[in-house]
Structures are given as C-alpha cells and as structure tokens.
XYZ file of C-alpha atoms in Angstrom:
358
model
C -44.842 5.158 34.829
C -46.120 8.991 34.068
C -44.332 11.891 35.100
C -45.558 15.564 35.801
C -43.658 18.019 34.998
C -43.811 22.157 36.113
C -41.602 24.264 34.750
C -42.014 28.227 34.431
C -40.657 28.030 30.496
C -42.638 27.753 27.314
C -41.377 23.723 26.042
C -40.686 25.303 22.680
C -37.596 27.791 24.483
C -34.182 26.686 23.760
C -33.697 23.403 25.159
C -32.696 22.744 28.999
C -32.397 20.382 31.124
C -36.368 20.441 31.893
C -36.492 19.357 28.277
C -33.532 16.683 28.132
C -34.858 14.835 31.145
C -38.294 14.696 29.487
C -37.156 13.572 26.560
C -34.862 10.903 27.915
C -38.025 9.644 30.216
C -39.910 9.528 26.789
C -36.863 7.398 25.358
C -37.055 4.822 27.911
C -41.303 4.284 27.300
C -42.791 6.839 29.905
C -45.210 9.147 30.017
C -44.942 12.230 30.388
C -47.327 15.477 30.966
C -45.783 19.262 30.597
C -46.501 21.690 32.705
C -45.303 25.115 30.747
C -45.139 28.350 32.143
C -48.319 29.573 33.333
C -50.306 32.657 31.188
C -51.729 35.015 33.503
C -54.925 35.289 34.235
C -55.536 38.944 32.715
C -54.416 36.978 29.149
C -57.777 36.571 27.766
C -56.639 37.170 24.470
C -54.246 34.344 24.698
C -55.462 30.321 24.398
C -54.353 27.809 26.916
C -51.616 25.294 25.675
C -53.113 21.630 25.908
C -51.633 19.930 23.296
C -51.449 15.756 22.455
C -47.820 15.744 21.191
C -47.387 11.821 21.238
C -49.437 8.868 22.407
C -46.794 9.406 25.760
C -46.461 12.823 25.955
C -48.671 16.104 26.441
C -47.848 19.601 27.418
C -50.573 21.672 29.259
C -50.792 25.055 30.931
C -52.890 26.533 33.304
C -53.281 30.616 34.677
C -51.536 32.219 37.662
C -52.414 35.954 39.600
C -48.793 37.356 39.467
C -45.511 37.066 38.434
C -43.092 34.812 40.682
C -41.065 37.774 41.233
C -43.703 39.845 42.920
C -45.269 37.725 45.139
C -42.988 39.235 47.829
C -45.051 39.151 50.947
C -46.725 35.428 51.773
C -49.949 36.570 50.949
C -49.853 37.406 47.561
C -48.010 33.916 47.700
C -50.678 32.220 49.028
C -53.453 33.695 46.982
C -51.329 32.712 43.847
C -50.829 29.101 45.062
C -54.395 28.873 45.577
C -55.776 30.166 42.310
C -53.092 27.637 40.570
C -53.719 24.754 42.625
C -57.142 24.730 41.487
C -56.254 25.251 37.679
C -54.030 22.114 38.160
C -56.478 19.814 39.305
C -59.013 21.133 36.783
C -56.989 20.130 34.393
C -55.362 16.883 35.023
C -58.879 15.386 35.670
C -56.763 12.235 37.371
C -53.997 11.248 39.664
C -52.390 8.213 39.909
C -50.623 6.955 42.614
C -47.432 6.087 41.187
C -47.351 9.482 39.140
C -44.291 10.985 39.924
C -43.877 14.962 39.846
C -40.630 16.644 38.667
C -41.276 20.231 39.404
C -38.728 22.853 38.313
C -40.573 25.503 40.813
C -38.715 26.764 43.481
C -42.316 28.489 45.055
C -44.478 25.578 44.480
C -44.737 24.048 47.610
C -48.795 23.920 46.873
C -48.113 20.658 44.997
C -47.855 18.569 48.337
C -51.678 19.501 48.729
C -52.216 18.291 45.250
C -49.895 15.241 45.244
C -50.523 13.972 48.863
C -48.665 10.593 48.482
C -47.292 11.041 45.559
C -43.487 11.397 45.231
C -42.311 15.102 43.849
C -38.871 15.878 43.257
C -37.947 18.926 42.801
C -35.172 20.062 40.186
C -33.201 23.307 40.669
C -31.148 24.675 38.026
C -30.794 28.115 38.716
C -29.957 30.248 41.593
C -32.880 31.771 42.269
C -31.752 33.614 45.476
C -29.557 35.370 43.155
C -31.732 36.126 40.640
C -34.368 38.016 42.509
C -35.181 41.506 42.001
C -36.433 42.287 44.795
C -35.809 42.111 48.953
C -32.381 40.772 48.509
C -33.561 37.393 47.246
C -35.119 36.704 51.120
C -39.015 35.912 50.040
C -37.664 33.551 47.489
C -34.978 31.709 49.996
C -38.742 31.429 51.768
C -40.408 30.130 49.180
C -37.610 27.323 48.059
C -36.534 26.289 51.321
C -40.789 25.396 51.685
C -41.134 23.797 48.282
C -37.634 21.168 49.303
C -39.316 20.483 52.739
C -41.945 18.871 50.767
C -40.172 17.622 48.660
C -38.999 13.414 48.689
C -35.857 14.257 46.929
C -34.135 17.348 45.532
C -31.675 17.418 42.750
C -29.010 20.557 41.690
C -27.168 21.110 38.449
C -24.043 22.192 40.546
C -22.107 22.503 43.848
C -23.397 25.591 45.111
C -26.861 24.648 44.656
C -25.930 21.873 46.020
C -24.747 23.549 49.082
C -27.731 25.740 49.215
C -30.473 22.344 48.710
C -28.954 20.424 51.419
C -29.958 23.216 54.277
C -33.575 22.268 53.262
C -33.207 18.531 52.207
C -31.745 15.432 53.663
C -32.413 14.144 50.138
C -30.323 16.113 48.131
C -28.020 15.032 44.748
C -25.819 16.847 41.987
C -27.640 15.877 38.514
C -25.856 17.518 35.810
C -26.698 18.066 32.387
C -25.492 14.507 29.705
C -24.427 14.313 26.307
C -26.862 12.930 23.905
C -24.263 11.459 21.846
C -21.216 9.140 22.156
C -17.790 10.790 22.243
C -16.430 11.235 18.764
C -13.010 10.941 18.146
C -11.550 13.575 16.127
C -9.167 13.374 13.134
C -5.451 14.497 13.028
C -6.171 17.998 11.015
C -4.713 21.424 10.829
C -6.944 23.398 12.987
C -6.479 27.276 13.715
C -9.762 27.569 14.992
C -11.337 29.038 17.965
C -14.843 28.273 18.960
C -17.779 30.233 20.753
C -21.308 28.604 20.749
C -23.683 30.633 22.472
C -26.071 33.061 22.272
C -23.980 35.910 22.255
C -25.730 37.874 25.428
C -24.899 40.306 28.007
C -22.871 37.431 29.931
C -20.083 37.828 27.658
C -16.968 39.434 28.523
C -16.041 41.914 25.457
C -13.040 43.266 27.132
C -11.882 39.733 27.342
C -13.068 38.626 23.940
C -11.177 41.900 22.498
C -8.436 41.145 24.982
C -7.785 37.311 23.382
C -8.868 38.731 19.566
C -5.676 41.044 19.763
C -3.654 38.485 21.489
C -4.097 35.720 19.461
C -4.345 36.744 15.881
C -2.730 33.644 14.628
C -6.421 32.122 15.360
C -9.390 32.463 13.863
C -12.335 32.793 16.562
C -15.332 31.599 15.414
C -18.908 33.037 17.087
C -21.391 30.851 16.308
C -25.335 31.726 17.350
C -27.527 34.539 17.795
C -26.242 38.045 18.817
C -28.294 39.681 21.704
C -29.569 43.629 20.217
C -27.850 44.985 22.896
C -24.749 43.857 21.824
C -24.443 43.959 18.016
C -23.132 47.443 17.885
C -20.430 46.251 20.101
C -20.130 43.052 18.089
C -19.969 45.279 14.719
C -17.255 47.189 16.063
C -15.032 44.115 17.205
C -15.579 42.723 13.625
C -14.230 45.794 11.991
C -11.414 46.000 14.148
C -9.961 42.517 14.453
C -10.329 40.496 11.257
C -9.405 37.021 12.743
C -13.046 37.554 14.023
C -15.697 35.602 12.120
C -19.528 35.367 12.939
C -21.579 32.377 11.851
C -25.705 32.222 12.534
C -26.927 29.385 15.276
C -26.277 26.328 13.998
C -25.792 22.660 15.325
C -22.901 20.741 16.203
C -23.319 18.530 13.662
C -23.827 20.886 11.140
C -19.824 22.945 12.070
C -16.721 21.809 10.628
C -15.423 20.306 13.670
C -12.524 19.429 12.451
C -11.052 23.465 12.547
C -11.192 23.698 16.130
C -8.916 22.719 19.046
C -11.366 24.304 21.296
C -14.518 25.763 22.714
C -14.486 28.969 24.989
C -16.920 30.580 27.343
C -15.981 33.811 27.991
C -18.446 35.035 30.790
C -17.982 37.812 32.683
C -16.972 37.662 36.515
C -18.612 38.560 39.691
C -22.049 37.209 38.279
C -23.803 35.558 40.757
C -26.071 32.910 38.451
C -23.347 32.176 36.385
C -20.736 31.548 39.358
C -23.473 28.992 40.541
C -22.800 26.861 36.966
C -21.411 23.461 37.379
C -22.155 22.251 34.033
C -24.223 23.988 30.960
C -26.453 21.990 28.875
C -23.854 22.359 26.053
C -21.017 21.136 28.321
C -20.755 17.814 27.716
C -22.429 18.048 23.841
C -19.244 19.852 23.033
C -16.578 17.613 24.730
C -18.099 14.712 23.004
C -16.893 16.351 20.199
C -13.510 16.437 21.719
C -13.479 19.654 22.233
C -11.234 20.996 25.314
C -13.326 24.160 27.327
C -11.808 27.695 28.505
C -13.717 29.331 30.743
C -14.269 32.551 32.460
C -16.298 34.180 35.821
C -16.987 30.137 36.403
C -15.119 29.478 39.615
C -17.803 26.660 40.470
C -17.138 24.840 37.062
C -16.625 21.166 36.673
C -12.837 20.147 37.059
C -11.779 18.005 34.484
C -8.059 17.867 33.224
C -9.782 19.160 29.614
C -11.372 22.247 31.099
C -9.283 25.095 31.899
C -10.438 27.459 34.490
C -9.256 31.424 33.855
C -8.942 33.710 36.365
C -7.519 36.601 34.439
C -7.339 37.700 30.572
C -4.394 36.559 30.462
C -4.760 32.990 32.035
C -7.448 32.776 29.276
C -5.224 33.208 26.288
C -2.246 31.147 27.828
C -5.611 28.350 28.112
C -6.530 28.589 24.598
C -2.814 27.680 23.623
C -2.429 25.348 25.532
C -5.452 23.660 24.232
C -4.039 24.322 20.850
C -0.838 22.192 21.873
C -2.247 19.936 24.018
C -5.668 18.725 21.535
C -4.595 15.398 21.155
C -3.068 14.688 24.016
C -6.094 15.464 26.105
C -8.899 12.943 23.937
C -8.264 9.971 25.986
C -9.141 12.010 29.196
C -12.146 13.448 27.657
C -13.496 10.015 26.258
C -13.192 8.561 29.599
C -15.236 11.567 31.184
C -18.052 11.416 28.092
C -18.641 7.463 28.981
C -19.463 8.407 32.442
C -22.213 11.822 31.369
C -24.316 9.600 28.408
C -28.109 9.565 29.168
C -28.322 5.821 30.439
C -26.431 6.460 33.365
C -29.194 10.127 34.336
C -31.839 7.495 33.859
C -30.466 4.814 36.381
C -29.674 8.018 39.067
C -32.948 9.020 39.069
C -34.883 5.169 39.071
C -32.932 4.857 41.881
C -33.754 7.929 43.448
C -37.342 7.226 42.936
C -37.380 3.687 44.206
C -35.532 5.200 47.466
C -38.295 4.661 50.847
C-alpha cells in the first residue's frame, strides 16, 4: 500500500507526529511519498526537494503563490490551490487507486480534485484557528472545516481538536502521539534530580521556573536542549542566581542519566491558546517509558493519567514535583500499564482499521 503525505514542514525539522506515522508505515513494509512544505514560487534561487530516500520512501516538494496565512479572502485561496494542484500532479506522474493520502493541511481541500476516489485523511495537530494572525482565525475555520468535508476520516492529537473536527466530520478520532520504545523499568537509586527536555522557547514560564528554582533548592533541575535567543539572557540570569540550576545541550533520552531523576516537568505558560489545545506531545509518552512521572503547567486539556500531575498555580507545581519525588516508585506499575497501551503496533491497527472503514 503507498501513502501520500502533505505536510507544510521541511521532513528534516524536529520530529512530529507527521514524521512518526511515516516512519511507523515504513516499519510495517509501505510506501510512502513526502510531501514537504512547499517553496514559493518567487524561490528561483532555491532547488526543488525530490529525493529517493529508500526503495519505499521519497520526499518531494512542489511551489505555492502565498503563504497559508495570507490567503485571507477565498480568492487568493483559490488561485493558490490552483497553481499547487497542478504542481502536484506534475509531479507524481501516477495515481493509484488504493493510494491513500494523509494530509496534514488544514486548507487543502484541492486534494479531493486530485484524489477523486481515493481515500484522504486528514491529520490535525495543531490549532490552527488559534494560531492565525489574521481575521480572528475566521478564513482558516473556512478553510479546515472545507478540507474535513472532503475528507473520509479525520484524526486529532487531543480533545479540543477533537471537539472542533467533529463539527465538520462524522468520521472523526483522537490519535495521539506513541512511544517508540517499551517501558523501562527503572532502578532503586538516589535521585535529586529534576528534569526539563525541551527546547527552551518562549512557552516557558520563567516566573514559574524561578518560582520552583527558589522553592526547591534541595533539587537539582536539569534543562536539557536548545535555548531560544530570546531567552538566554533570561536563562543567564536564572543560572547566576540559583545554583541548583544546571543546563545541558539537546541530547537523547538514551544518552541522560536516567537514573537521577524522579521526574520530567513542562512548565508552559497559561492562557496560551495552542498549547491549551495539547493532549499529548510527541515526547509524552517517550519520557514515561522511561518511568518518568510529568508536571505540567497552562495544559488544562492534558492527558489524565494517575502519573501526570496537572498544576494550576506555582505552587500546585512545586507541591507536584514532591510528590513525584515521594511517590516515584509507587507510581511505575501505573505508568507501565499506560506505556503497553501507547506502543506503535497498536497506532498501526487504529488507522488499518480506519482505512478499511466503507
């Protein structure tokens, strides 16, 4: 079976869920071609993508007129949808029947004119309502609500989305993000350690993050991936001030000391639209497989597990991260149980099935 993806992100950008569902497609002996964000068309200086990765999988790119976020009026829309339609078909050369399309669009209803009887399902993973710039979001609640009519199934990364896809489709599902590996037991050790692996952005929370530094000095809080320019003078003066504060370049799971920490924080901050719309993160379930409890922050819509702890206030958050500190052990039979049920065999039998529905 092939699948076609579209997705408005370079494949090389830090891995999503775009690229974890094309790699687990690719794990199972399907095809798959790439669709990466599209140049535009005043880029003559730059070369088109179209690169043979594998015998099974490809990434292309084609040219589009204007930036998603300005194609506020249904014109400039249409014109845009137009010009890319015919850079798509130029360069897939074929369609098959049973292709099936996993677009990551929310404004690329065009498809259905592309992929007549074809079966598209359309993945959203952001709230792109609340992410517009312009109009209040109302040209793009246009624009998705057209692209899930068409649409044979839509799937959401969490409950709002959710909530917002199922206005538009009768076909709508919650598909969160897996872990890669098998849950990992961890051994009885001292651990004093607090950890934060991001990329340390302006969705952080400093106030809160000085807030729990001060609070908690018995711990050491370990930051752990790359620090946004806005934000390293602020960073710079947190590390001067508070010396249980310890910074440590992006590195892998695998490649930490696990066995220092009791926990893993994210410390956003509140009232943030796109980031109250997060179920689960791509990291989610990577770091509870690890046995890692979570404290969050500004995530009302968060999964609810008995080894995530939801925040409301500063001090909720440091009450969390001690309780996690108490409370490691007791919690790993709860979070095995969860990692069983979020390994990649289980995504790949939701979404055969959600293929094979008439």
């Amino acid at each position: 079976m092939r699948f076609i993806f579209f997705s408005k992100t370079m494949y090389s950008e830090t891995p999503r869920i775009r690229h974890q569902l094309a790699e687990l497609l690719l794990s199972y002996g399907h095809e798959v071609i790439f669709y990466q964000r599209p140049l535009f068309f005043f880029e003559s200086n730059k070369k088109l993508i179209n690169q043979k990765i594998s015998e099974n999988f490809e990434i292309k790119q084609t040219k589009q007129l204007l930036h998603h976020q300005l194609r506020l009026i249904g014109l400039f829309s249409f014109l845009n949808s137009q010009y890319e339609a015919v850079q798509i078909i130029s360069s897939l050369k074929k369609v098959n029947s049973d292709d099936i399309i996993i677009n990551f669009n929310y404004d690329y209803s065009f498809l259905r004119k592309i992929f007549k009887e074809n079966k598209i399902i359309t993945l959203i993973n952001d709230d792109f309502v609340a992410q517009a710039k312009f109009n209040k979001g109302k040209h793009v609640l246009e624009y998705l609500s057209k692209t899930l009519k068409i649409s044979n199934a839509t799937l959401t990364v969490s409950y709002p989305l959710l909530k917002q896809a199922k206005i538009f489709s009768e076909s709508a599902y919650l598909f969160l993000p897996w872990s890669k590996e098998k849950y990992i037991r961890p051994i009885q050790s001292e651990r004093k350690s607090v950890l934060l692996w991001a990329h340390i952005d302006v969705r952080i929370d400093f106030d809160l993050i000085e807030y729990i530094l001060k609070e908690n000095e018995k711990f050491e809080f370990h930051f752990v991936g790359p620090i946004s320019e806005k934000n390293t003078d602020r960073i710079k003066l947190l590390k001067e001030k508070y010396n249980n504060l310890i910074l440590f370049p992006a590195t892998s799971l695998n490649h930490l000391n696990l066995n220092t920490y009791f926990v893993s924080i994210i410390p956003y901050r509140a009232g943030v639209a796109d980031i109250e719309a997060v179920t689960a993160s791509n990291k989610t379930f990577q770091l509870l497989s690890k046995g890692l409890p979570l404290v969050t922050y500004g995530m009302p819509n968060f999964y609810e597990h008995q080894a995530i702890f939801k925040a409301k206030t500063y001090q909720e958050f440091s009450e969390f991260i001690n309780k996690a500190h108490k409370e490691f052990y007791i919690l790993q039979s709860s979070i095995e149980e969860l990692i069983k049920l979020q390994q990649p065999e289980q995504r790949y039998t939701k979404i055969l099935s959600i293929i094979n529905e008439e």
